[in-house]
Coordinates of C-alpha atoms in Angstrom, one line a residue:
Chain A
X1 CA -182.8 -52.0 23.9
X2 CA -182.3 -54.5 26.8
X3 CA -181.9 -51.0 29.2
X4 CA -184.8 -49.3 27.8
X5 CA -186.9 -52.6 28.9
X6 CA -185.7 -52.3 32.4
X7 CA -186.7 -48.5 33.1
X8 CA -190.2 -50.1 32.0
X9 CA -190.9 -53.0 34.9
X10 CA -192.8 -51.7 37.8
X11 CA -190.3 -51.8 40.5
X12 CA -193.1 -50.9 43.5
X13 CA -196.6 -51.8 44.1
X14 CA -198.7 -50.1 42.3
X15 CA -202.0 -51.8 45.1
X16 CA -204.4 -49.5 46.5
X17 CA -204.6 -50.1 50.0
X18 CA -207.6 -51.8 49.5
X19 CA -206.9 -53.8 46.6
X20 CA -203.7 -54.9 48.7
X21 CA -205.5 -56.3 51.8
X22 CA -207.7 -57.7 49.4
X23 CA -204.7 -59.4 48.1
X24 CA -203.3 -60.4 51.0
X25 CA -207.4 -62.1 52.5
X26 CA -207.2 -64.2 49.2
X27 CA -203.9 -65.3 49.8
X28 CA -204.3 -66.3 53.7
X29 CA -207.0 -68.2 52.9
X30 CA -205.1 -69.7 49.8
X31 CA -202.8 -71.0 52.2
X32 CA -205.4 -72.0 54.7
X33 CA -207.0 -74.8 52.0
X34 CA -203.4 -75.4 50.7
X35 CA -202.3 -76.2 54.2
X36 CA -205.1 -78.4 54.9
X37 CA -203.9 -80.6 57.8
X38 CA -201.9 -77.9 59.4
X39 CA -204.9 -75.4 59.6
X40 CA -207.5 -78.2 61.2
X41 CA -204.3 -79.2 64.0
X42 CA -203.6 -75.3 64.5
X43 CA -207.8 -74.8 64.8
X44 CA -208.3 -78.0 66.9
X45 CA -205.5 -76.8 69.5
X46 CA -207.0 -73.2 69.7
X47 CA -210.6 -75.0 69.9
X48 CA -209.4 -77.1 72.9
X49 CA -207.6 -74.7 74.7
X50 CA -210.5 -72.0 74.5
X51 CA -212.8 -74.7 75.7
X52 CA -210.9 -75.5 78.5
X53 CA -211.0 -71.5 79.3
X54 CA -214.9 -71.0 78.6
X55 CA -215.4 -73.9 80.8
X56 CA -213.7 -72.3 83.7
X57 CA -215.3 -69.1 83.3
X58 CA -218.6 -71.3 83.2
X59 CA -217.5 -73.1 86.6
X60 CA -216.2 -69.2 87.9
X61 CA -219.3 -67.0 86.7
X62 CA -221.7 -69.9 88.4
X63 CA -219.7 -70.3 91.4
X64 CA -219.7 -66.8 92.0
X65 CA -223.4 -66.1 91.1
X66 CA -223.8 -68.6 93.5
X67 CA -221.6 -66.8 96.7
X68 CA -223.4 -63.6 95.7
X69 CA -226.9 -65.6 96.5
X70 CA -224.9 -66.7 99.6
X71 CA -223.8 -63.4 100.6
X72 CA -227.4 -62.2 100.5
X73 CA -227.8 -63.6 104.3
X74 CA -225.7 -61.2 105.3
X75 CA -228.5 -59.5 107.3
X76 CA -228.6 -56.6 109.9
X77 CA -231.5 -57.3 112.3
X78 CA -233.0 -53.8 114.3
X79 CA -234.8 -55.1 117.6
X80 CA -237.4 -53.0 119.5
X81 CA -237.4 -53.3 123.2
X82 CA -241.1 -52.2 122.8
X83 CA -243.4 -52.2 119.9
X84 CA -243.5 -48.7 118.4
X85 CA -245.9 -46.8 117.3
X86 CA -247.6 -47.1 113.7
X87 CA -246.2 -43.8 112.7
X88 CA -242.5 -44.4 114.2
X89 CA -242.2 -47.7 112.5
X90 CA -243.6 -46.0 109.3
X91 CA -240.8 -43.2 110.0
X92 CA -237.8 -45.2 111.3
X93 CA -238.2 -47.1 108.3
X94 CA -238.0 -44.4 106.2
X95 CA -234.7 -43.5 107.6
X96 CA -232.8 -47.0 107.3
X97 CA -234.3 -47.0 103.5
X98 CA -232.9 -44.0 102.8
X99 CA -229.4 -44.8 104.4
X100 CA -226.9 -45.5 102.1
X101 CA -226.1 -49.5 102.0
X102 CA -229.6 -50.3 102.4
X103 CA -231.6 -52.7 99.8
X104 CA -234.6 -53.8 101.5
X105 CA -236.1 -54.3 104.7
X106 CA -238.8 -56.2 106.1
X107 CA -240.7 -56.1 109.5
X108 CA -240.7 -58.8 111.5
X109 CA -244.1 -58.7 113.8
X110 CA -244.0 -60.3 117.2
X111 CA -246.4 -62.9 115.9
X112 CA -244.0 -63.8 112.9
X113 CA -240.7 -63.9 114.7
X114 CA -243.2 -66.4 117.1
X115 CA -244.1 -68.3 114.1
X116 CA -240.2 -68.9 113.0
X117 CA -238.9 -69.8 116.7
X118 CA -241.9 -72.2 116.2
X119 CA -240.7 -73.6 113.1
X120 CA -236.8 -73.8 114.1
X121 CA -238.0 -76.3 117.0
X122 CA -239.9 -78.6 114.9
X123 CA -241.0 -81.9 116.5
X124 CA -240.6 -80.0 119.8
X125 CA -243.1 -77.5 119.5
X126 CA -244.9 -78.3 122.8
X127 CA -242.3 -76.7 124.7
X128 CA -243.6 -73.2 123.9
X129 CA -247.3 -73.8 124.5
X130 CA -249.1 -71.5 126.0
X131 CA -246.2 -69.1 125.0
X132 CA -247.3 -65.5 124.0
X133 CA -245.8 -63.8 121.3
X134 CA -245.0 -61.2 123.7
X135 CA -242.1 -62.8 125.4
X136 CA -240.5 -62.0 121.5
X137 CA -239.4 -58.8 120.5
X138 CA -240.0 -57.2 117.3
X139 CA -238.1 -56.5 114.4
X140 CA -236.8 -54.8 111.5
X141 CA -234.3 -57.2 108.7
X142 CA -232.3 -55.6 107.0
X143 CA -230.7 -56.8 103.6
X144 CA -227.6 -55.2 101.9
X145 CA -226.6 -53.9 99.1
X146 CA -223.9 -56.3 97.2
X147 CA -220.7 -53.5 97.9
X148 CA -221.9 -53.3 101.9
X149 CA -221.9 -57.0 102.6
X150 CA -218.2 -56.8 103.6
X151 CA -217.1 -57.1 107.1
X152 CA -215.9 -53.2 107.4
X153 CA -218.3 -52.1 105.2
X154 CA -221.2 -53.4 107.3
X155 CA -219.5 -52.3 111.0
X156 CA -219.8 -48.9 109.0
X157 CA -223.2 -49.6 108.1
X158 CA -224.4 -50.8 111.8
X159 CA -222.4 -47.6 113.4
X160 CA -224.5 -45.2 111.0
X161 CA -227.4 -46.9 111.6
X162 CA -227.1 -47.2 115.4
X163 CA -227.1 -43.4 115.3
X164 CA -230.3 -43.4 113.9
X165 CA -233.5 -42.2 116.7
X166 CA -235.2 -45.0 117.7
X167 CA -233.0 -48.0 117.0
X168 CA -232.3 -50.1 119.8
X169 CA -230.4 -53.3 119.9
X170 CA -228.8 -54.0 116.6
X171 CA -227.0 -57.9 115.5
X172 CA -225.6 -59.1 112.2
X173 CA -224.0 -62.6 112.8
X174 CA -220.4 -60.9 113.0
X175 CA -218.5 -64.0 113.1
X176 CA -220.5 -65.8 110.1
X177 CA -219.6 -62.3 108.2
X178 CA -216.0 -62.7 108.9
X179 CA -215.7 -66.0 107.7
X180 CA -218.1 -65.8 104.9
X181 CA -215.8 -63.0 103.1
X182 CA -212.8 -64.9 104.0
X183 CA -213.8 -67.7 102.3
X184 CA -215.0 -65.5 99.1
X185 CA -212.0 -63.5 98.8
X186 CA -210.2 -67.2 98.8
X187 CA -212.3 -68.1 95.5
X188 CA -211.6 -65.3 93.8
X189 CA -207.8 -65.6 94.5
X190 CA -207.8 -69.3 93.8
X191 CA -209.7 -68.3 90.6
X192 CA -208.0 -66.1 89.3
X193 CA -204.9 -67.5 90.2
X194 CA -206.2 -71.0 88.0
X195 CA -207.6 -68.7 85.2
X196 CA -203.9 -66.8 85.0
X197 CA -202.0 -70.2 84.8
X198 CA -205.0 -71.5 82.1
X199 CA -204.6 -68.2 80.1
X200 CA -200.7 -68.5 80.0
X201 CA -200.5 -72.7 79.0
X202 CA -203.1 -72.0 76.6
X203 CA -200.9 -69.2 75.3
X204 CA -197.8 -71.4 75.5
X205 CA -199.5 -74.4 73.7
X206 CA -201.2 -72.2 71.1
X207 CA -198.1 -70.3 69.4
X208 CA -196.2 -73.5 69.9
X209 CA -198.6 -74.9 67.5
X210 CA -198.7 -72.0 65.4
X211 CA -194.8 -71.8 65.5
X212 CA -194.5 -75.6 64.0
X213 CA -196.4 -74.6 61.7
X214 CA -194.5 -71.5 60.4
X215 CA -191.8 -73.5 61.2
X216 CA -193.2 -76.0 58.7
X217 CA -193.2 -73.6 56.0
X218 CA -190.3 -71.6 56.4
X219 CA -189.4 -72.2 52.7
X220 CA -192.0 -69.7 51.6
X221 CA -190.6 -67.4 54.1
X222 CA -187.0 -67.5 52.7
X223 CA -188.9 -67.8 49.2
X224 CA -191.0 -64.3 49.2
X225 CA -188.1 -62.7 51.0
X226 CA -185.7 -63.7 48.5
X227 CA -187.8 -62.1 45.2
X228 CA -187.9 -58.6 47.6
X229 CA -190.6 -59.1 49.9
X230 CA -190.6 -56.6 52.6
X231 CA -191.2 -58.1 55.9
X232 CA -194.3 -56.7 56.2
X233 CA -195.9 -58.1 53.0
X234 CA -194.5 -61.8 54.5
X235 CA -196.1 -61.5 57.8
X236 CA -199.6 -60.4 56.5
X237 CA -201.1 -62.9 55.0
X238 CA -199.1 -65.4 58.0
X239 CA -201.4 -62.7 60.8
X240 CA -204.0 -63.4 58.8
X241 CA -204.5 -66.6 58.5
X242 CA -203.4 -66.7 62.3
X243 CA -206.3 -64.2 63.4
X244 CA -209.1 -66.5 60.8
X245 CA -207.7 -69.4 62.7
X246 CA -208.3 -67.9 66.3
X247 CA -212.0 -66.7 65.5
X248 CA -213.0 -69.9 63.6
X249 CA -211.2 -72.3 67.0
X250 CA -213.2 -69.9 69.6
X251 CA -216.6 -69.7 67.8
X252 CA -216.0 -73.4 68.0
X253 CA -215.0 -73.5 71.4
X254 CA -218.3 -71.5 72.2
X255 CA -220.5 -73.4 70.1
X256 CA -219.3 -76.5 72.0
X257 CA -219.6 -75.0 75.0
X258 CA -223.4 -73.7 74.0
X259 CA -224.2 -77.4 73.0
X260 CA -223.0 -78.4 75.8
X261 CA -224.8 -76.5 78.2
X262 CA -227.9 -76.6 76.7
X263 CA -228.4 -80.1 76.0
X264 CA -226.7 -81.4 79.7
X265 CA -225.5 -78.4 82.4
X266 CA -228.9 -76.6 81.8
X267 CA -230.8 -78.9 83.3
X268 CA -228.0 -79.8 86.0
X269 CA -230.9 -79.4 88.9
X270 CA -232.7 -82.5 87.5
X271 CA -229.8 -84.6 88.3
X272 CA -227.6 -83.7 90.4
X273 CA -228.4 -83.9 93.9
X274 CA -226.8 -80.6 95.3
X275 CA -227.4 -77.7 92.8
X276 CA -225.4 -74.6 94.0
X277 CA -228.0 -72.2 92.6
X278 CA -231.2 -71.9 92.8
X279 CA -232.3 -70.6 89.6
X280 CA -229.8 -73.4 88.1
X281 CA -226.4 -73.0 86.7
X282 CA -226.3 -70.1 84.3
X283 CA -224.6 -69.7 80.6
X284 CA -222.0 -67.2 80.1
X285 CA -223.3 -63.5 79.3
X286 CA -222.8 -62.0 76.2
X287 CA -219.2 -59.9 77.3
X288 CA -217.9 -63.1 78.6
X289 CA -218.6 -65.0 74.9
X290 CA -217.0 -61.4 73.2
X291 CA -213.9 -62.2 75.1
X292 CA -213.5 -65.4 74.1
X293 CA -213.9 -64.7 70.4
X294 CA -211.6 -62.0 70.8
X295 CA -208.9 -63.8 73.0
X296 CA -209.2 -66.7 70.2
X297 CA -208.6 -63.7 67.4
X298 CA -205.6 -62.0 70.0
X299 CA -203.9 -65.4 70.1
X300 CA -203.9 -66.5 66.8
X301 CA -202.3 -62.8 65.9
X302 CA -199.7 -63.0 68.6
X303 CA -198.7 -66.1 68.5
X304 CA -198.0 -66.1 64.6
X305 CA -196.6 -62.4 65.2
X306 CA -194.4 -63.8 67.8
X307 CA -193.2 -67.3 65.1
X308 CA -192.7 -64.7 62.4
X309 CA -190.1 -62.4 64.6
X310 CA -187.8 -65.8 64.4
X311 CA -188.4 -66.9 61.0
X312 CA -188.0 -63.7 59.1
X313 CA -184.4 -62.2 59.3
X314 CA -184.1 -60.0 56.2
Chain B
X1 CA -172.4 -53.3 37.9
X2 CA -171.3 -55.3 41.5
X3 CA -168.5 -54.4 43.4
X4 CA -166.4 -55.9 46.0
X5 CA -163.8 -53.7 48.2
X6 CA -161.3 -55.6 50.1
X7 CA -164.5 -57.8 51.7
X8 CA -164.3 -60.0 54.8
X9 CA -166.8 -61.9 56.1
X10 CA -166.8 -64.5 58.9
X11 CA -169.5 -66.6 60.4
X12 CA -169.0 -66.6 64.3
X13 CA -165.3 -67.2 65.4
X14 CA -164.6 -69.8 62.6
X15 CA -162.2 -68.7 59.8
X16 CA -163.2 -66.3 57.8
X17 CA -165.8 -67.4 55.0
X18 CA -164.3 -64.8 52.9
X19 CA -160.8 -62.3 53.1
X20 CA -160.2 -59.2 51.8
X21 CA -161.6 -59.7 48.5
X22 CA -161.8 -57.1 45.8
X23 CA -163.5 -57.5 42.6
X24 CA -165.4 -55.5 39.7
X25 CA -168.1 -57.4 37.4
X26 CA -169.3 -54.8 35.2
X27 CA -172.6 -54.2 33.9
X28 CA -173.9 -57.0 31.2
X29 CA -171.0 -59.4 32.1
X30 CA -171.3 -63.2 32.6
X31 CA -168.9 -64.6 35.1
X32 CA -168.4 -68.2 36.7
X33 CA -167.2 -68.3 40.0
X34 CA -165.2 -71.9 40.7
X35 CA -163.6 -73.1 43.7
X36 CA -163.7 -76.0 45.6
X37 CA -166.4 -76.6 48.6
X38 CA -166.5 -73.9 51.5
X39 CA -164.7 -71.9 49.5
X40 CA -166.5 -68.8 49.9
X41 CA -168.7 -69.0 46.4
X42 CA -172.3 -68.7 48.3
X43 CA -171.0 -66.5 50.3
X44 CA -170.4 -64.1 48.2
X45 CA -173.6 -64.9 46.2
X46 CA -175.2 -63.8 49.4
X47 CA -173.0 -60.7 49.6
X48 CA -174.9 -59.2 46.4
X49 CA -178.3 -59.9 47.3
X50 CA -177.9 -58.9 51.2
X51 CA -178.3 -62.1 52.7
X52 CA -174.9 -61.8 54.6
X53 CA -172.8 -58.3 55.8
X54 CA -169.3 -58.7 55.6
X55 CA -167.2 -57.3 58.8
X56 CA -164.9 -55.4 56.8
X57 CA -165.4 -53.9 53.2
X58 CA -167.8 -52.3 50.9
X59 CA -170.2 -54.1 48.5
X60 CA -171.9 -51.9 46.1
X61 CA -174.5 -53.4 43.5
X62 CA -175.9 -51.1 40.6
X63 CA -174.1 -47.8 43.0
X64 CA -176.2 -49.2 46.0
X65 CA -173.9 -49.5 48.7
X66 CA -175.3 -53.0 50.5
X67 CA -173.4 -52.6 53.3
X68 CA -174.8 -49.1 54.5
X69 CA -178.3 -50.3 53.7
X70 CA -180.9 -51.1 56.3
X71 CA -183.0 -54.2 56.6
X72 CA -185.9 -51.9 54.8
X73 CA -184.0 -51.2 52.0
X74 CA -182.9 -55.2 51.2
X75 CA -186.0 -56.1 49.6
X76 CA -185.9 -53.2 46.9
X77 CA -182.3 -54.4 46.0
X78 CA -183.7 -57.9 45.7
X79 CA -186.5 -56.8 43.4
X80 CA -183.3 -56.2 40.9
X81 CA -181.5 -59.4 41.8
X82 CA -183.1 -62.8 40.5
X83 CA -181.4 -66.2 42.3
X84 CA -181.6 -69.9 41.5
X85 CA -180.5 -72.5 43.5
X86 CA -179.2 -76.2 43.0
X87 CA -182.1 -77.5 45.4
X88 CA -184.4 -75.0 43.3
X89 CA -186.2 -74.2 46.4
X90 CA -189.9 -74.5 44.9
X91 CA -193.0 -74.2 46.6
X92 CA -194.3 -78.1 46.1
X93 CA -197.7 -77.0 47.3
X94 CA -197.9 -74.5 44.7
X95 CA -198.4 -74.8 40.9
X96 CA -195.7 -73.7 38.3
X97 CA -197.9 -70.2 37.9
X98 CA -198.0 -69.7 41.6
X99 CA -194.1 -69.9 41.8
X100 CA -193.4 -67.4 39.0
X101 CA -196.4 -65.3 39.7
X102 CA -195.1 -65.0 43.3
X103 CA -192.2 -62.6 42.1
X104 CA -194.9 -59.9 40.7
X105 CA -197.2 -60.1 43.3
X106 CA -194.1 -59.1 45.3
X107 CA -194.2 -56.2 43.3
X108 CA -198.4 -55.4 43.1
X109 CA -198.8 -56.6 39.6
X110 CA -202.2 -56.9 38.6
X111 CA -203.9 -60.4 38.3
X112 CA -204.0 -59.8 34.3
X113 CA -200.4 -58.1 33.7
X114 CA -199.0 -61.4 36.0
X115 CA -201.0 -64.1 33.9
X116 CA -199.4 -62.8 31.0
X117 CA -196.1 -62.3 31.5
X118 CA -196.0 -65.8 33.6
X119 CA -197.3 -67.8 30.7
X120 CA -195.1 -65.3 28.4
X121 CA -192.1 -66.1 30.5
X122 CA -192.8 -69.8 30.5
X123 CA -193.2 -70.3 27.0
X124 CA -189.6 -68.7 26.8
X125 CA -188.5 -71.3 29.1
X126 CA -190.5 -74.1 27.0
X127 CA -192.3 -75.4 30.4
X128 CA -195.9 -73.9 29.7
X129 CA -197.9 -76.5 29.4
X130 CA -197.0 -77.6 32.7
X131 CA -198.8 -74.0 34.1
X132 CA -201.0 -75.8 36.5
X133 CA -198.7 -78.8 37.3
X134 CA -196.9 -79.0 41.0
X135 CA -193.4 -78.6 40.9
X136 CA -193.3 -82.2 42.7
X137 CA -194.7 -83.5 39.4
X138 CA -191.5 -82.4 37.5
X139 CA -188.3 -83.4 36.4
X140 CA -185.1 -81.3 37.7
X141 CA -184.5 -80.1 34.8
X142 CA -188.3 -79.0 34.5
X143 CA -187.9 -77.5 38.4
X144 CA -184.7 -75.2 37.6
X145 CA -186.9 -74.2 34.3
X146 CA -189.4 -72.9 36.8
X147 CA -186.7 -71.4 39.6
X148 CA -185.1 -69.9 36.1
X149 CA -189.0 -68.5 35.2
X150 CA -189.1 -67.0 38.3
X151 CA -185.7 -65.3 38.8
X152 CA -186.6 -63.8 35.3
X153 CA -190.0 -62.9 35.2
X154 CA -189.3 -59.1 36.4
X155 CA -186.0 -59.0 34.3
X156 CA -183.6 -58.6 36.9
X157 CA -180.1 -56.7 36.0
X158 CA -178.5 -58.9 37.8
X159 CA -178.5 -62.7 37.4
X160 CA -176.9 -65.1 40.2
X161 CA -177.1 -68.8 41.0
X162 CA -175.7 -70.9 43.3
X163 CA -174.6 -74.6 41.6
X164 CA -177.7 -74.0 39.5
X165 CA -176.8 -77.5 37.4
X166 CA -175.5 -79.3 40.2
X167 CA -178.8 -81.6 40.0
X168 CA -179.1 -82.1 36.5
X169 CA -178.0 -84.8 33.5
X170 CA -175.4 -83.7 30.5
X171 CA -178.5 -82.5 28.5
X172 CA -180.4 -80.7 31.4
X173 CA -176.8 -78.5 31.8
X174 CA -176.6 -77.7 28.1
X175 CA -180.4 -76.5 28.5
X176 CA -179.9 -74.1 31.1
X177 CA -176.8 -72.5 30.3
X178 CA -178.8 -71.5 27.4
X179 CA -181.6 -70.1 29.7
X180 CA -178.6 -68.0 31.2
X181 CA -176.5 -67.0 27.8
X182 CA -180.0 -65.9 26.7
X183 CA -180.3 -63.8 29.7
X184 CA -177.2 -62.2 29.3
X185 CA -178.0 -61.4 25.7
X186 CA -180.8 -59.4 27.0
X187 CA -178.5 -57.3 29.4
X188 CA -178.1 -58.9 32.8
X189 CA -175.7 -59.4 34.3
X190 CA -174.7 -63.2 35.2
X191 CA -173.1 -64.7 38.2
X192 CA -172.8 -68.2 38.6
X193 CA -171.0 -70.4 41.3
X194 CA -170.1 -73.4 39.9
X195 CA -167.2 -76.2 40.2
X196 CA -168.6 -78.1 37.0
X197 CA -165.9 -77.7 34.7
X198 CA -167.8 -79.2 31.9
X199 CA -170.5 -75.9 32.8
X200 CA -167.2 -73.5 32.7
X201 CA -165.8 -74.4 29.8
X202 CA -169.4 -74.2 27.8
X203 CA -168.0 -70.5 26.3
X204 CA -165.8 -68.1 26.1
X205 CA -167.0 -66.5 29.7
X206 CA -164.3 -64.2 33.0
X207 CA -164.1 -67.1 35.5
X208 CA -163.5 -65.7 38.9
X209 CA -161.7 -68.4 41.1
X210 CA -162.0 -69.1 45.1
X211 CA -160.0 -70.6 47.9
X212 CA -160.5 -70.7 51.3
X213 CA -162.0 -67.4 51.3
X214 CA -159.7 -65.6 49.3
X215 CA -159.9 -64.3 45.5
X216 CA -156.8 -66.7 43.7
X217 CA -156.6 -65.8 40.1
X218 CA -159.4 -63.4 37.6
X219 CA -159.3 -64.8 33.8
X220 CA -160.8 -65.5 30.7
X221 CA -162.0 -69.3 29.9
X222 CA -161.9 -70.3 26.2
X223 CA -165.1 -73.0 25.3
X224 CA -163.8 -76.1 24.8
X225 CA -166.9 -76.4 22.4

């Protein structure tokens, strides 16, 4: 009798797939309410640490909005030796438009380029009295395109356009050039330099927390293993919850950050007395706030996958 | 059926935990293992249910060879093998129902089949009004009911447990040696480590006895009832 009762017990899951990851949602967030305190630490820390990323990528996306506005004065300035002719201008024109690099250029008259030396000796203006525009030569500026503002990229750029007919003396401010990329390709070392050592301790700090807290309920590890868990029926749930725990601490993180900017760093111009860009510091675009969710999700996974690998020796 | 063959195990470079032991429990028996502590008793608990692989020897459980089986295969042998503890190892966080239930969700019960055959299982044990209670909320004798409930709720074949009375009064012993003759009425087999002679000497049961690791004598107890 007893035997015949065995051969009757289901032995193997008889779950859908479906009906099983259902299972295993209901009993992550089981544990989640059951585990109160050690959800809201594990949340707070992954809150924290993806705020102190989001606010970096805040400072970095600004900062470098604001070198690209910068970068904008790199410009190539064609001089004539002689005013040409309507219809040469019109034509010459048309050829540095339609050279590669080139994102806009103005004509600078003789009576403008007057007009700015004017301006540039202000309180002093008496000394050109009497001056005619004449003694000024006229010009075309020049403004490039963001991947031609380098300093090899625009000797290229002035060599082509040197060849052009009718170009005569050309300048661009080479030292300024040099030392204006130099100091950009610095930032964006330093930065992402700072944002490799952030991603890493926030890594470090995040499945620490998330290993004390596997740690802290290793008993229902040894538990589920013990009745015949298989490894992968303990650890699902556990990636669950550690995934629900990463989205919920980043769209925190974000939401902070969004309060944040729009109820202070929004308005940074009012206040502060040297505002780096001119249209005012800028929010994070949608990819960057993506990220974030995700990298809250990815960290949450990883670091429970990685506390799991130690706790689970079956 | 659980057999032994000339099994050594050894934990790092100390002496060996157990040496060369050989031994056959057949299908349906009860058996006490004795021996004093660190004699090897959990040890070879652990043997049967895959929680430790000896260096030298075979164990075989129900024609299984453990020792050839991967780390894949140890949870299907354990859906067979039901094991209490002295410390009961409960979930306090958890309700008596969850801790049962825990055992056939292992095993993809529906939600309907497990509510009834925890409360069924329960009631056998006498603890089901306590369904909802946490096992903090209990008495130890109430706690190994539960550990008992759910070693049992799947029927294992094969019964083991580790100093299971070691926490318990005179009454609370009596109690759950019953939960384990009962069991063995039913057709598993029973294992039990124990050095509580009072427990040994409850019935007429083989009594397998351990020391330092190796296998001394293999008898027959009479009840001093």
């Amino acid at each position: 009798m007893s035997s015949q009762k065995h051969n009757i017990r289901p032995k193997a899951s008889t779950m859908g797939g479906g009906s099983k990851l259902g299972y295993f949602l209901s009993r992550a967030l089981q544990n989640l309410r059951s585990n109160r305190m050690v959800t809201i630490l594990t949340v707070s820390t992954i809150t924290i640490a993806i705020l102190i990323i989001s606010l970096f990528m805040l400072m970095y996306v600004n900062l470098e909005g604001t070198i690209e506005q910068w970068s904008r004065k790199v410009v190539v300035t064609v001089y004539f030796d002689k005013e040409p002719a309507p219809q040469d201008l019109m034509s010459l024109k048309g050829r540095i438009t339609s050279l590669s690099g080139t994102e806009s250029i103005t004509t600078v008259s003789k009576e403008e380029a007057l007009k700015r030396f004017r301006s540039r000796l202000k309180g002093q203006e008496s000394l050109l009295e009497g001056v005619s525009p004449d003694i000024l030569p006229s010009s075309i500026e020049i403004t490039l395109k963001k991947e031609f503002r380098s300093t090899d990229a625009v000797n290229i750029y002035v060599a082509r356009l040197k060849k052009l007919q009718g170009v005569g003396e050309v300048q661009y401010g080479e030292e300024w050039v040099r030392k204006f990329m130099l100091f950009f390709q610095f930032v964006r070392i330093l930065g992402a330099l700072i944002a490799l050592f952030l991603v890493l301790s926030v890594v470090f700090i995040v499945s620490n927390t998330i290993r004390l807290t596997i740690f802290a309920r290793k008993d229902e590890l040894e538990i589920l293993a013990l009745v015949g868990a298989t490894p992968f029926f303990i650890k699902a749930p556990f990636l669950i919850e550690g995934m629900l725990q990463g989205a919920v601490g980043s769209l925190l993180a974000v939401s902070l950050l969004s309060a944040g900017y729009f109820t202070i760093l929004s308005n940074a111009g009012n206040f502060l007395t040297f505002n780096p860009a001119d249209a005012g510091l800028v929010f994070l675009p949608a990819s960057y706030i993506a990220a974030l969710v995700s990298g809250g999700v990815l960290i949450g996974f990883i670091g429970s996958l990685a506390s799991l690998k130690k706790f689970i020796t079956i | 059926m659980i057999e032994l063959h000339n099994v050594t195990v050894r934990y790092q470079t100390d002496a060996p935990a157990l040496s060369s032991v050989s031994i056959t429990i057949p299908k349906g028996d009860f058996v006490f293992l004795t021996g004093s502590s660190g004699a090897g008793k959990s040890t070879l608990l652990k043997l049967v249910y895959g929680a430790v692989q000896p260096v030298y020897g075979h164990v075989v459980v129900d024609g299984q060879n453990v020792t050839r089986m991967s780390r894949r295969q140890i949870p299907f042998l354990r859906r067979n093998i039901g094991v209490v503890f002295q410390d009961f190892k409960l979930l306090q966080n958890r309700s008596v129902f969850d801790n049962v239930a825990i055992t056939l969700e292992v095993l993809g019960w529906e939600h309907n089949d497990i509510k009834k055959k925890v409360f069924h299982t329960l009631k056998r044990l006498g603890i089901e009004h306590k369904l909802d209670v946490p096992p903090i909320r209990l008495s130890g004798g109430e706690q190994q009911r539960v550990a008992l409930a759910r070693a049992l709720v799947n029927e294992p074949r094969i019964l083991l447990a580790d100093e299971p009375t070691g926490n318990l009064d005179e009454n609370n012993k009596d109690q759950i040696l019953q939960i384990f003759k009962e069991a063995n009425l039913r057709g598993t087999t029973v294992l039990i480590a124990s050095h509580d002679r009072r427990v040994i000497h409850s019935g007429h049961h083989r009594v397998v006895h351990l020391e330092k690791g190796v296998l001394q004598e293999s008898g027959n107890v009479q009840s001093k009832a």
